[in-house]
Coordinates of C-alpha atoms and ligand atoms in Angstrom, one line a residue:
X23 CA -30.0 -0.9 -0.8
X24 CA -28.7 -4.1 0.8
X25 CA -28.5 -3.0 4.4
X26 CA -25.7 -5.9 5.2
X27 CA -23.1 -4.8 2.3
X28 CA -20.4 -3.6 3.8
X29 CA -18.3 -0.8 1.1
X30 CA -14.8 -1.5 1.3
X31 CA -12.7 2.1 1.0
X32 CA -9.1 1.6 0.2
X33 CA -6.8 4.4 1.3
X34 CA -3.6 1.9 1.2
X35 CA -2.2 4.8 -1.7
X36 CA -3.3 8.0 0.1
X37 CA -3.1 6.9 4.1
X38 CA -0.8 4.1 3.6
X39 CA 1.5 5.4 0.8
X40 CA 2.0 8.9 3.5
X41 CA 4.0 6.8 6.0
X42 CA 7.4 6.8 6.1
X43 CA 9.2 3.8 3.8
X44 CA 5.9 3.3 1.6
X45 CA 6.4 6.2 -1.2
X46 CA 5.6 4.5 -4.3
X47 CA 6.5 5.9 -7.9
X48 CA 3.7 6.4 -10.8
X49 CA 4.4 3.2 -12.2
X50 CA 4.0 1.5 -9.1
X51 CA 0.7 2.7 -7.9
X52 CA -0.6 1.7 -11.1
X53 CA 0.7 -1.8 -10.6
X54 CA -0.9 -1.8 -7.2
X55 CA -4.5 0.3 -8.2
X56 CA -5.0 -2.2 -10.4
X57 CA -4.2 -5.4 -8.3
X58 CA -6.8 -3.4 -5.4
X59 CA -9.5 -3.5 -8.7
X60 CA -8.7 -7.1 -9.1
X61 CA -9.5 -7.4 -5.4
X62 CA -13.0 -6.2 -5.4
X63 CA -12.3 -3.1 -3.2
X64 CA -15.3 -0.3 -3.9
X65 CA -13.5 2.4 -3.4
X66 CA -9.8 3.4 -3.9
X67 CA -8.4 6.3 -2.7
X68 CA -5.7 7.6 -5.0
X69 CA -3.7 10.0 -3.5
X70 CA -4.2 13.6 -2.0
X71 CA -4.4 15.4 -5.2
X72 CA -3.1 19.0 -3.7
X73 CA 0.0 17.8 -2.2
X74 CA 2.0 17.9 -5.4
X75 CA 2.4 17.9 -9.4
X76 CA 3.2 14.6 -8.5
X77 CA 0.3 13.0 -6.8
X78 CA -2.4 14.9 -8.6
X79 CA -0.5 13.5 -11.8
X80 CA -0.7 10.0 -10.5
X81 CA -4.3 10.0 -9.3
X82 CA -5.3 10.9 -12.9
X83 CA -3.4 8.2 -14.2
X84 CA -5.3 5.6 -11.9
X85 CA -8.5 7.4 -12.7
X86 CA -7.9 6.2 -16.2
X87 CA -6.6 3.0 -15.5
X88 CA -9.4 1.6 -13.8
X89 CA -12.8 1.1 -14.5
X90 CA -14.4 -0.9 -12.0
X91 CA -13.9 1.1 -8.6
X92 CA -14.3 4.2 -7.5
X93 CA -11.2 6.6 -7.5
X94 CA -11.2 9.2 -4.4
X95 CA -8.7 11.6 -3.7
X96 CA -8.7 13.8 -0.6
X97 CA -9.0 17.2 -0.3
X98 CA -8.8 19.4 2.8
X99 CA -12.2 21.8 3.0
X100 CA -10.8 24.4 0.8
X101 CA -11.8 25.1 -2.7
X102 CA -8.5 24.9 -4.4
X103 CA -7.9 21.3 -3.0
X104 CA -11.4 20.4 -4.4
X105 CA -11.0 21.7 -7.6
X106 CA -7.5 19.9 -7.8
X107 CA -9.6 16.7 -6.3
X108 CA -11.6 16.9 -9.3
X109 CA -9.3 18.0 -11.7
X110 CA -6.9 14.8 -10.5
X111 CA -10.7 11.8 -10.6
X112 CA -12.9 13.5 -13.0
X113 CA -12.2 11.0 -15.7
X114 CA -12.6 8.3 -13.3
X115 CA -15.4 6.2 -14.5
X116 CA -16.8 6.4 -11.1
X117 CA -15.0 9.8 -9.3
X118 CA -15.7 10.7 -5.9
X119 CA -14.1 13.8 -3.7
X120 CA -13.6 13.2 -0.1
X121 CA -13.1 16.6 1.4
X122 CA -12.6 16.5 5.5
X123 CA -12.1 19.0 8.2
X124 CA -12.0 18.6 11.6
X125 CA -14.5 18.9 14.5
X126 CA -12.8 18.2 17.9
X127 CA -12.1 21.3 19.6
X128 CA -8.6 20.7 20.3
X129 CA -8.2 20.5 16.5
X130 CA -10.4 24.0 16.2
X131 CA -8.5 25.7 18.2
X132 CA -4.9 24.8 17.6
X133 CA -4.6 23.8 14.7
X134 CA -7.5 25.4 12.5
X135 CA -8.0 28.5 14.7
X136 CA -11.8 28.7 13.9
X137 CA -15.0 28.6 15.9
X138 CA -17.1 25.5 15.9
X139 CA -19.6 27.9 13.8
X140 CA -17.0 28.9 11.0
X141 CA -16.1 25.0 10.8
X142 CA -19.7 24.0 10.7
X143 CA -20.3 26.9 8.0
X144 CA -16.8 25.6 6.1
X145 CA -18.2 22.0 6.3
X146 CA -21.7 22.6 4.6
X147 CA -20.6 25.5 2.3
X148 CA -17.5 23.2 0.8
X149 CA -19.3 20.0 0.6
X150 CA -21.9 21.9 -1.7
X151 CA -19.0 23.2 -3.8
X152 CA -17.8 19.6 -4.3
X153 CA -21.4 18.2 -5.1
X154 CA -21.5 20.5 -7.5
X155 CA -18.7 19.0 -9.4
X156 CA -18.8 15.7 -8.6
X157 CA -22.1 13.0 -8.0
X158 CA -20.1 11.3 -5.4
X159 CA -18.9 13.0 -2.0
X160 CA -18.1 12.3 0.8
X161 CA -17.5 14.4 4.1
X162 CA -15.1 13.5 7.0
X163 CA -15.1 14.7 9.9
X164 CA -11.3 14.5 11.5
X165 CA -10.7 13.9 15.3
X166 CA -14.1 12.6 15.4
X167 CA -14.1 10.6 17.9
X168 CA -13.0 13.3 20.4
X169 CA -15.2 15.7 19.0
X170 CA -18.2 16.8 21.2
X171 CA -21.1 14.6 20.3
X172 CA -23.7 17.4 19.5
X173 CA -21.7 19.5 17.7
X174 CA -20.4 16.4 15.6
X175 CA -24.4 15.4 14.9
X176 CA -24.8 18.7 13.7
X177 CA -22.1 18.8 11.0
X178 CA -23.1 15.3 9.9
X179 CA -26.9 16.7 9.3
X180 CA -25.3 19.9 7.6
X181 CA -22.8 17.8 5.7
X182 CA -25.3 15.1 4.4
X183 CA -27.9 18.5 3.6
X184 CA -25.1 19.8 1.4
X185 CA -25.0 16.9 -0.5
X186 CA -22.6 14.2 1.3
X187 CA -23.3 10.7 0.1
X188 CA -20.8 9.5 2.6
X189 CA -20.3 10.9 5.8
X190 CA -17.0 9.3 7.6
X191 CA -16.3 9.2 10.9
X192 CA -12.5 8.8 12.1
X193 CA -10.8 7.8 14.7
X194 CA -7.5 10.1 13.7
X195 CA -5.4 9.6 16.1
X196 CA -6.5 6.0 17.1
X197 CA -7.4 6.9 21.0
X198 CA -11.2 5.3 20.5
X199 CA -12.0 1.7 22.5
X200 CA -14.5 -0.7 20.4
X201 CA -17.1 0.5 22.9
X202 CA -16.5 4.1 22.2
X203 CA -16.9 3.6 18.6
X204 CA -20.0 2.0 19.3
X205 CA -21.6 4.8 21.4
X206 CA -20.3 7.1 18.6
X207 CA -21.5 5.3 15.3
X208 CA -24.5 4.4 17.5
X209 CA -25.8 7.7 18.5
X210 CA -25.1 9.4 14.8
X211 CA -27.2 7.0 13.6
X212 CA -30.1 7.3 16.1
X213 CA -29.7 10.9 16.4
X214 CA -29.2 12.4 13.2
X215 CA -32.4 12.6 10.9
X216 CA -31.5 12.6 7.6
X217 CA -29.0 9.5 8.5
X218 CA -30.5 7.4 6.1
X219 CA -29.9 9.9 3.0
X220 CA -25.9 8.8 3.5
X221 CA -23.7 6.2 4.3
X222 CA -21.9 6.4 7.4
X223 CA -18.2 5.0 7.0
X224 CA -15.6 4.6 9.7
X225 CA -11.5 4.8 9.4
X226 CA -9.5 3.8 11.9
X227 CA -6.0 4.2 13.0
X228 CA -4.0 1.5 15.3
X229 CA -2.0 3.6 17.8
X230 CA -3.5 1.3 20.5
X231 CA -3.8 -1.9 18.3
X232 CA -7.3 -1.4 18.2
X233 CA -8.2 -0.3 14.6
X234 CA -9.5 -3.2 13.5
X235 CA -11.4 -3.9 16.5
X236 CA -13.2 -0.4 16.1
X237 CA -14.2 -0.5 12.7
X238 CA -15.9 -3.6 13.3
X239 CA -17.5 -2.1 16.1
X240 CA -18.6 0.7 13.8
X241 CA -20.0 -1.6 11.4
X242 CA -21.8 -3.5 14.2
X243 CA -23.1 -0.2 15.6
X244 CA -24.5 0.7 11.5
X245 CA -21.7 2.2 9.5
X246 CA -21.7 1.0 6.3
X247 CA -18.2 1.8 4.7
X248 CA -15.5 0.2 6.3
X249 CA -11.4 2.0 5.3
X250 CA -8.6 0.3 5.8
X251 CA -5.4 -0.7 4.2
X252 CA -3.1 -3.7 2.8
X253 CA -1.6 -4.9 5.9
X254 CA -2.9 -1.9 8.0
X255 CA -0.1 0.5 6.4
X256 CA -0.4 4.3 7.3
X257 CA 0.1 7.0 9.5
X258 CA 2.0 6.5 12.9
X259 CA 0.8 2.9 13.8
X260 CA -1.2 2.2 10.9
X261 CA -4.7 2.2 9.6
X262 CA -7.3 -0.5 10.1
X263 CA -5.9 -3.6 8.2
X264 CA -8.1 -4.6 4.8
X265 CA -7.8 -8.1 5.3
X266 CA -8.0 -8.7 9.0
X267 CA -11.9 -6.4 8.7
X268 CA -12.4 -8.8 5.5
X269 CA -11.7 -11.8 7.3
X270 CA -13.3 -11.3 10.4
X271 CA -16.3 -10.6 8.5
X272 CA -16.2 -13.8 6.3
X273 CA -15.1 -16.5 9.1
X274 CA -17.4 -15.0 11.9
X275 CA -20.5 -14.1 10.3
X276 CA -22.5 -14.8 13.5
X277 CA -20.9 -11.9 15.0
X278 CA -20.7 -10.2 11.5
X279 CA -23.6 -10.9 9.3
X280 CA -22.5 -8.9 6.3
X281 CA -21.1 -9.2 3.3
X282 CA -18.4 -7.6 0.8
X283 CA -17.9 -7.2 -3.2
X284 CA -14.0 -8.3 -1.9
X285 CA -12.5 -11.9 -3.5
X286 CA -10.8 -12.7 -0.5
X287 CA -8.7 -15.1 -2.2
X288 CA -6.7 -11.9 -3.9
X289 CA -5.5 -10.9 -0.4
X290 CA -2.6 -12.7 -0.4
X291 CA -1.2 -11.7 -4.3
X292 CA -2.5 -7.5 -2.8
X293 CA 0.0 -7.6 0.1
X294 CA 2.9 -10.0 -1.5
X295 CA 2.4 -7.1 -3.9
X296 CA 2.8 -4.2 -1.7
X297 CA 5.8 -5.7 0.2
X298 CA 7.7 -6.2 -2.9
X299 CA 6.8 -2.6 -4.7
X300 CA 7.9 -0.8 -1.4
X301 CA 10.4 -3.2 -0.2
X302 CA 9.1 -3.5 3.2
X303 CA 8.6 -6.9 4.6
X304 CA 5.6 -8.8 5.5
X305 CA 5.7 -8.9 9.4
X306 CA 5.9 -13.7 9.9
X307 CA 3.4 -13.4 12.3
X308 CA 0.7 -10.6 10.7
X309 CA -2.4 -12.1 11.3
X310 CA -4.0 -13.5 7.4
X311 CA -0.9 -12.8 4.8
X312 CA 2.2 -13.3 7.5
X313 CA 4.2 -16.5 6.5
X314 CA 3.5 -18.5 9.8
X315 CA -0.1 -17.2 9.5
X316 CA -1.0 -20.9 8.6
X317 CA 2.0 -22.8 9.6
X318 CA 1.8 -25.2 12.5
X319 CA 4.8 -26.2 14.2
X320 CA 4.1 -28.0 17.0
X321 CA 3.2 -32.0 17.3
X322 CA -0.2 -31.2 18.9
X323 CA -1.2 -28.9 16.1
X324 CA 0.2 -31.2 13.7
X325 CA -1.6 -34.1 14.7
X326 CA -4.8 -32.0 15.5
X327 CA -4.5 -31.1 11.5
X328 CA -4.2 -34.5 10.4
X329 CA -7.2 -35.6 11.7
X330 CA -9.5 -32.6 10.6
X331 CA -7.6 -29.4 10.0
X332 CA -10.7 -27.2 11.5
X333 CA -9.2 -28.1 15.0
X334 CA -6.3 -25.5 14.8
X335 CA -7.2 -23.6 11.4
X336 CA -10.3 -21.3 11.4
X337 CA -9.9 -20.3 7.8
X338 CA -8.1 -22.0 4.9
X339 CA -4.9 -20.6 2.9
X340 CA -7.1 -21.0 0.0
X341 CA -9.1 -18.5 1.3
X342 CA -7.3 -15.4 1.3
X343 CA -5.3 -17.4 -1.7
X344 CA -1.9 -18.3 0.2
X345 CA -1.5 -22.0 -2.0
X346 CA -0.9 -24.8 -0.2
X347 CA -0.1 -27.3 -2.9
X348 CA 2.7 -26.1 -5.1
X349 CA 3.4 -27.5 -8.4
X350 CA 7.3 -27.5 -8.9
X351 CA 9.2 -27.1 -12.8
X352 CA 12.6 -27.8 -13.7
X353 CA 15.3 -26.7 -16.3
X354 CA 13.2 -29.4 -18.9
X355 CA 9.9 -27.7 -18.5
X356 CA 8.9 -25.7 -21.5
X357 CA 7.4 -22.8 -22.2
X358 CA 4.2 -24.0 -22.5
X359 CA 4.1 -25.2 -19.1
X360 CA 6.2 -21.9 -17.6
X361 CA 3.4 -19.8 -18.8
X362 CA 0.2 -22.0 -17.8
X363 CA 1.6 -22.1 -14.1
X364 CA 1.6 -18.4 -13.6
X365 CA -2.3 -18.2 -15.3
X366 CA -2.7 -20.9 -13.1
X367 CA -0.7 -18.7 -10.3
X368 CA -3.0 -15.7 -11.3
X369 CA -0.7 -13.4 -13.4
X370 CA -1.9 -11.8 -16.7
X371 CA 1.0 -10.9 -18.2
X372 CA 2.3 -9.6 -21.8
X373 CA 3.6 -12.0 -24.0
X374 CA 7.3 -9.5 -23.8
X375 CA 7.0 -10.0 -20.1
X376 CA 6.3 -13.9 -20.4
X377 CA 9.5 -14.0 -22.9
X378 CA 11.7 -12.3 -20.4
X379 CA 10.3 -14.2 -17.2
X380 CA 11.1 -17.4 -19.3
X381 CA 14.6 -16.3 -19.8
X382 CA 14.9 -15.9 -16.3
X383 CA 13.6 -19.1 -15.3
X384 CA 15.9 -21.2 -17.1
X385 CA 18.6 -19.7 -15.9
X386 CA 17.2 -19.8 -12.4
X387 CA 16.5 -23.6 -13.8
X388 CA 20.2 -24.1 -14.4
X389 CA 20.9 -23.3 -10.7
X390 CA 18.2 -24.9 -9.1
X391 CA 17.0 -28.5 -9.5
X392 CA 13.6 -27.5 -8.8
X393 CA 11.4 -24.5 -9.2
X394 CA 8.5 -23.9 -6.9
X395 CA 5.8 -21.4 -7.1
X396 CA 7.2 -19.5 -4.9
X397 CA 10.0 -19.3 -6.4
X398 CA 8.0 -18.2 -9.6
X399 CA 6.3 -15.6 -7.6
X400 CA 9.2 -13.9 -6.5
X401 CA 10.3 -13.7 -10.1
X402 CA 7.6 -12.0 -11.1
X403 CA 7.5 -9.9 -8.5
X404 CA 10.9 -8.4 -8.9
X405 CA 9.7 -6.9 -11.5
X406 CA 11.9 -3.8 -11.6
X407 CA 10.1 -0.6 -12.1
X408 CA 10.8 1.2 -15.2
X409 CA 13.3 4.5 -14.4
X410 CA 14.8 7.7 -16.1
X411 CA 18.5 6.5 -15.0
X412 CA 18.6 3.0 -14.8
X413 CA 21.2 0.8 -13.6
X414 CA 22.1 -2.9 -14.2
X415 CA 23.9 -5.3 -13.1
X416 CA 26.3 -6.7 -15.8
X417 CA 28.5 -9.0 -13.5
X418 CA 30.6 -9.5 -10.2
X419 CA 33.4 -11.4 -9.1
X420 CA 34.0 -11.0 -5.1
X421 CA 36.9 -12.7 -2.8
X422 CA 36.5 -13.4 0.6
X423 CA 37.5 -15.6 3.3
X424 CA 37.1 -15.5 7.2
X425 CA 41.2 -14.3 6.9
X426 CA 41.2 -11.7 4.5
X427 CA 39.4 -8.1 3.6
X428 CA 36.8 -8.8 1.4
X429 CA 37.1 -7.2 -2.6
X430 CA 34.8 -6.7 -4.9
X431 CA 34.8 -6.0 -8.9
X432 CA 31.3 -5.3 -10.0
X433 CA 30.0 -4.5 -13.2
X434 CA 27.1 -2.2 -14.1
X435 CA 25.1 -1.2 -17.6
X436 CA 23.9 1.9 -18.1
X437 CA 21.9 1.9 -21.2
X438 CA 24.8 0.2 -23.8
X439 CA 27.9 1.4 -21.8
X440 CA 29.8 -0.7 -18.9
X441 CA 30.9 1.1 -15.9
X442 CA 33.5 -1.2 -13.7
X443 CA 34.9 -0.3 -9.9
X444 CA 36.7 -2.4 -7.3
X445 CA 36.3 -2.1 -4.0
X446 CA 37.3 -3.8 -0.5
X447 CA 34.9 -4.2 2.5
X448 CA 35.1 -6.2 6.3
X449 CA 32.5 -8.5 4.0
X450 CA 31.4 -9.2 0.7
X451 CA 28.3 -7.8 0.6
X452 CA 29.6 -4.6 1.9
X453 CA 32.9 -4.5 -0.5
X454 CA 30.1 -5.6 -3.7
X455 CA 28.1 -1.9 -2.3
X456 CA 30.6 -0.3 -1.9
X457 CA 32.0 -0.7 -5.7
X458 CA 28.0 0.0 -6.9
X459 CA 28.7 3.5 -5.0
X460 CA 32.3 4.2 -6.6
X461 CA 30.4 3.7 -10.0
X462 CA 27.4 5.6 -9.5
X463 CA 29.3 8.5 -7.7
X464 CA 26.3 9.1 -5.5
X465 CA 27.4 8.4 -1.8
X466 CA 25.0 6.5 0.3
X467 CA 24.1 4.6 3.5
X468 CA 22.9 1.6 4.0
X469 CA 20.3 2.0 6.9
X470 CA 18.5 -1.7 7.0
X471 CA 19.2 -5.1 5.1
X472 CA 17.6 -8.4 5.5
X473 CA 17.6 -11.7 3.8
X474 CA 15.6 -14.6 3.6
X475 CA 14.9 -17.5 2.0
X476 CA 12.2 -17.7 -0.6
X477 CA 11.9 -21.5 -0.2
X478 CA 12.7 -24.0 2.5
X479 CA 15.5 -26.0 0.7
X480 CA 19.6 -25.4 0.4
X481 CA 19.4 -24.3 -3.2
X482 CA 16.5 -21.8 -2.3
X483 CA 16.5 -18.6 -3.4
X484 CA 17.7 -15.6 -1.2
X485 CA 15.4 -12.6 -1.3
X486 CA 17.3 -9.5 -0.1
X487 CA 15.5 -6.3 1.1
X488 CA 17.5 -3.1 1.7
X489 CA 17.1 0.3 2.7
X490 CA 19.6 3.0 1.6
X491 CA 19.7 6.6 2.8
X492 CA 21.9 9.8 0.3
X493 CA 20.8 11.9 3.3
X494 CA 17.6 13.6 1.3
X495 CA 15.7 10.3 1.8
X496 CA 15.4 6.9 1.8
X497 CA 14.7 4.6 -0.5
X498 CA 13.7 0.4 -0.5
X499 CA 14.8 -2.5 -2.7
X500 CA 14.4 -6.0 -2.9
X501 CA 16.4 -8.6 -5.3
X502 CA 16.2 -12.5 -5.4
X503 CA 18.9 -14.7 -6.6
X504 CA 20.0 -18.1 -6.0
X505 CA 23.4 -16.0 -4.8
X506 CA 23.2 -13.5 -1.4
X507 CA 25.5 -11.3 -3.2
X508 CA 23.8 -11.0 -6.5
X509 CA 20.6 -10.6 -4.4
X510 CA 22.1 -7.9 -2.5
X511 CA 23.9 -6.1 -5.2
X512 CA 20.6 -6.3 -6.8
X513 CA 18.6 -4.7 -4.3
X514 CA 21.1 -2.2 -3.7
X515 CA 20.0 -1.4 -7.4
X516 CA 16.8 -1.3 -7.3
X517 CA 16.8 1.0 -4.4
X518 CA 19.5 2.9 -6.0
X519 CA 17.1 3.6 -9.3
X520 CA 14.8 4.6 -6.6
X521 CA 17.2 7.1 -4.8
X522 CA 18.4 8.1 -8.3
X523 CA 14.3 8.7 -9.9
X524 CA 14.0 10.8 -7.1
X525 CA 16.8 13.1 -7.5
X526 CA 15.7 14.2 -11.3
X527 CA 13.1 17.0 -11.8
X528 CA 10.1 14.9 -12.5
X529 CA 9.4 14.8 -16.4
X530 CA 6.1 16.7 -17.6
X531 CA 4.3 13.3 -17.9
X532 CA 1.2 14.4 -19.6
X533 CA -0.1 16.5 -16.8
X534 CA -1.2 20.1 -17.1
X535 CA -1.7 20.3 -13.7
X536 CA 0.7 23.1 -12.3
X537 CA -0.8 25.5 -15.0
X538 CA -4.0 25.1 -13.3
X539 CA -3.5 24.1 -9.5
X540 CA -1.6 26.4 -7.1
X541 CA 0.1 23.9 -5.2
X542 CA 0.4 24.3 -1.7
X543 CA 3.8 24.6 0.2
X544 CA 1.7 24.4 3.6
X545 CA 1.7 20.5 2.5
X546 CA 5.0 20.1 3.2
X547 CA 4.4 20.5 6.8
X548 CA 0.9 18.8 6.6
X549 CA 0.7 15.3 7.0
X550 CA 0.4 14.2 3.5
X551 CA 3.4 15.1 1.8
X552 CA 5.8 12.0 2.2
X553 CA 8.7 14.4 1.2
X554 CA 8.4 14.4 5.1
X555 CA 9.2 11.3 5.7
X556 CA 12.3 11.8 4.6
X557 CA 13.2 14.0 8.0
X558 CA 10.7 12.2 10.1
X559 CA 12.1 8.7 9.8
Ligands
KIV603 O1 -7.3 9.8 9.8 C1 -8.0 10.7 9.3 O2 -8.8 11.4 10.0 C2 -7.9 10.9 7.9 C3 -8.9 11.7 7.3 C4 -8.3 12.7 6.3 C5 -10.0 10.9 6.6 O3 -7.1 10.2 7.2
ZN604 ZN1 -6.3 8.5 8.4

């Protein structure tokens, strides 16, 4: 084995998709597995396969969808959540169950009420059960890094005797320092014999800001599997971000001397995609994919650029594939052109999809003397997500003035029916949601809205992300439009399909599951089931 290849575990759909504002329908995860494939990432984890019909449905689906990763789903150390585990990846090409339990005492005793013997007993005993189905598991043990270091030596040996190929060692609730991690890794790997029979993988969360600082600490100190997340989503504060551990990796390999299966350059397109399935926006300043990540505003930097750009930039654009150079289209461009620029951009898309995009564009075309790739990208990436009850926007007409109530007249489709409401408002925006909620008769807030501007010009486009709340949850969604209002009345929408998805009994979908798992209503309270976010946010 190459001792310098570092694995790359993805848990952005099982860690990341948990956290509050990043549930993500079937569909979706899909859309975003398969992106995380196009990435390079080894290993994806799926989803927790116990937690629900749902999940267990939608790690199947990804099982089949991909073929060049390893799918993962999580189970706790309990033989019904393996067997779902394995029910949910077991037609994954490559399937791998990650079973965990935890070895701090703290955990033991309040939360697990067991001896460090029972958990050491439950650790070996249900790893074996999972080898048994599946050639690929891995063990981790939770709250490891406030676990007592003998004890946690001892369940690594046991775990990696049962049958672990991956032994992972977590920082749960992100209280470790880099030189913590260090010791930790450090002496697991020195101290535990059959060490080398495994790979030993950190995962670690950012309650201090230090998650991406410890797994690379870990790595230094010999673990070999690094997880992590687009953008560092995930519990609390966060996981360890995907493309700040890739990136420190390739830009300081002095300090780093290993390498990755990841194309870097797909960073970009993974977390432009992630922001615009969940709705949540990039943070400007996130370090690698944040939009003044590479822009240099003061006359110093500028100049310092101009001369030789490695005086302020330590890593190109092109590198984690933010383009620089943008080719720009126009209302005489053909289709020809339309659909070489988004190959060129990256997208593999269906000839239906490059029909309707093209639609889109000349229209956009007719509003806007010039069309920039971004511009392009956020078409494509407003993508709306296919849904049981969906709604669309037919047309609006609004009035408003700085001396008068705002009104609104919208109209929505429903399949081939029009539904039409006026409303009034202190603004337009809020008289245009107000008339979406008289026609969908489904009361809502509207908890956050922001806009921004796709490109720098006056006719750019206005990308709108909301979040809306019916009191059972809440629920993102983004439109772009050359219009605020249509951009807003459009991610109302999309949030509204969301709201309105989630409020029908899911459909039986292909999965037998619930005839053959007994799902768990513990999960509700665990930390997994992101019907929790719902209360928690
Ligand atoms: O943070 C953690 O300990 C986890 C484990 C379940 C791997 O997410
Ligand atoms: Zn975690």
């Amino acid at each position: 084995m190459d001792t310098k290849r570092i694995f790359i575990f993805d848990t952005t759909l099982r860690d990341g998709e948990q956290a509050p504002g990043y549930s993500m329908n079937l569909d979706e995860k899909i859309r975003m597995a398969l992106q995380l494939e196009a990435l390079g990432v080894d290993i994806l984890e799926a989803g927790f396969a116990i937690a629900s019909p749902g999940d267990l449905a939608s790690v199947q689906a990804i099982s089949r969808a991909v073929n060049d990763v390893t799918v993962a789903s999580l189970a706790r150390a309990l033989q019904k959540d393996i067997d779902a585990a394995w029910l949910s990846v077991k037609d994954a090409r490559h399937p791998r169950i990650h079973t965990f339990l935890a070895t701090s005492d703290l955990h033991l005793q309040y939360k697990l009420k067991m001896s460090r013997e029972q958990a050491f007993e439950k650790a070996r005993t249900m790893v074996s059960y999972a080898r048994n189905l599946c050639p690929d598991v891995e063990f981790s043990c939770e709250d490891a890094t406030r676990s007592d270091l003998d004890y946690l030596c001892k369940v690594v040996e046991a775990a990696i005797d049962a049958g672990a190929n991956v032994v992972n060692l977590p920082d749960t609730v992100g209280y470790a320092t880099p030189d913590d991690m260090h010791k930790m890794v450090g002496s697991v790997m020195n101290r535990v014999p059959n060490v080398d029979k495994a790979i030993i993988a950190v995962h670690c969360h950012n309650d201090l800001g230090l998650a991406v600082a410890n797994s690379l600490a870990g790595i230094q100190a010999g673990a070999r599997q690094a997880e992590c997340t687009v953008c560092g989503i995930g519990e609390r504060a966060g996981n360890a971000s995907l493309e700040e551990i890739a990136m420190a990796i390739r830009t300081r390999g002095d300090e780093f001397p290993y390498t990755s299966n990841l194309k870097t350059e797909e960073i970009y397109r993974s977390a432009r995609l992630l922001s615009s399935i969940t709705g949540v926006k990039i943070n400007p300043s996130k370090a690698i994919v944040g939009s003044n990540a590479f822009a240099h505003e003061s006359g110093i930097h500028q100049h310092g650029m101009m001369a030789n750009s490695l005086t302020y930039e330590i890593m190109t654009p092109e590198s984690v594939g933010v383009m620089t150079t943008s080719l720009v289209l126009g209302k005489h461009s053909g289709q020809h052109a339309f659909e070489k620029r988004l190959i060129d951009l990256g997208y593999a898309l269906s000839k239906e999809e490059v029909d309707r995009l093209f639609g889109e564009f000349k229209n956009l075309a007719d509003r806007k003397k010039t069309v920039m790739d971004k511009d392009l990208i956020a078409l494509v990436e407003n993508t709306n997500k296919p849904s049981a009850i969906t709604w669309e926007l037919d047309s609006f007409v609004v009035n408003s003035g700085n001396m008068m109530t705002s009104t609104a007249c919208v109209t929505l489709k429903k399949g081939d029916k029009k539904y039409q409401e006026v409303a009034c408002g202190t603004g337009p925006v809020y008289a245009s949601l107000r008339a979406v909620e008289k026609i969908i008769r489904h009361p809502f807030g509207l908890e956050d809205y922001s806009l921004q501007a796709v490109t720098e010009h006056r006719d750019a486009l206005g990308e709108v992300l909301v979040k809306i709340s019916d009191g059972n949850g809440f629920y993102r969604g983004r439109g772009v439009s050359t219009d605020v209002i249509e951009a807003s009345i459009l991610s109302c929408l999309a949030a509204v399909n969301r709201m309105l998805d989630e409020s029908v009994p899911p459909a039986g979908g292909g999965v037998k599951a619930t005839e053959m798992v007994n799902f768990d209503n513990d999960m509700l309270s665990d930390h997994s089931d992101k019907r929790k976010e719902q209360f928690d946010e």
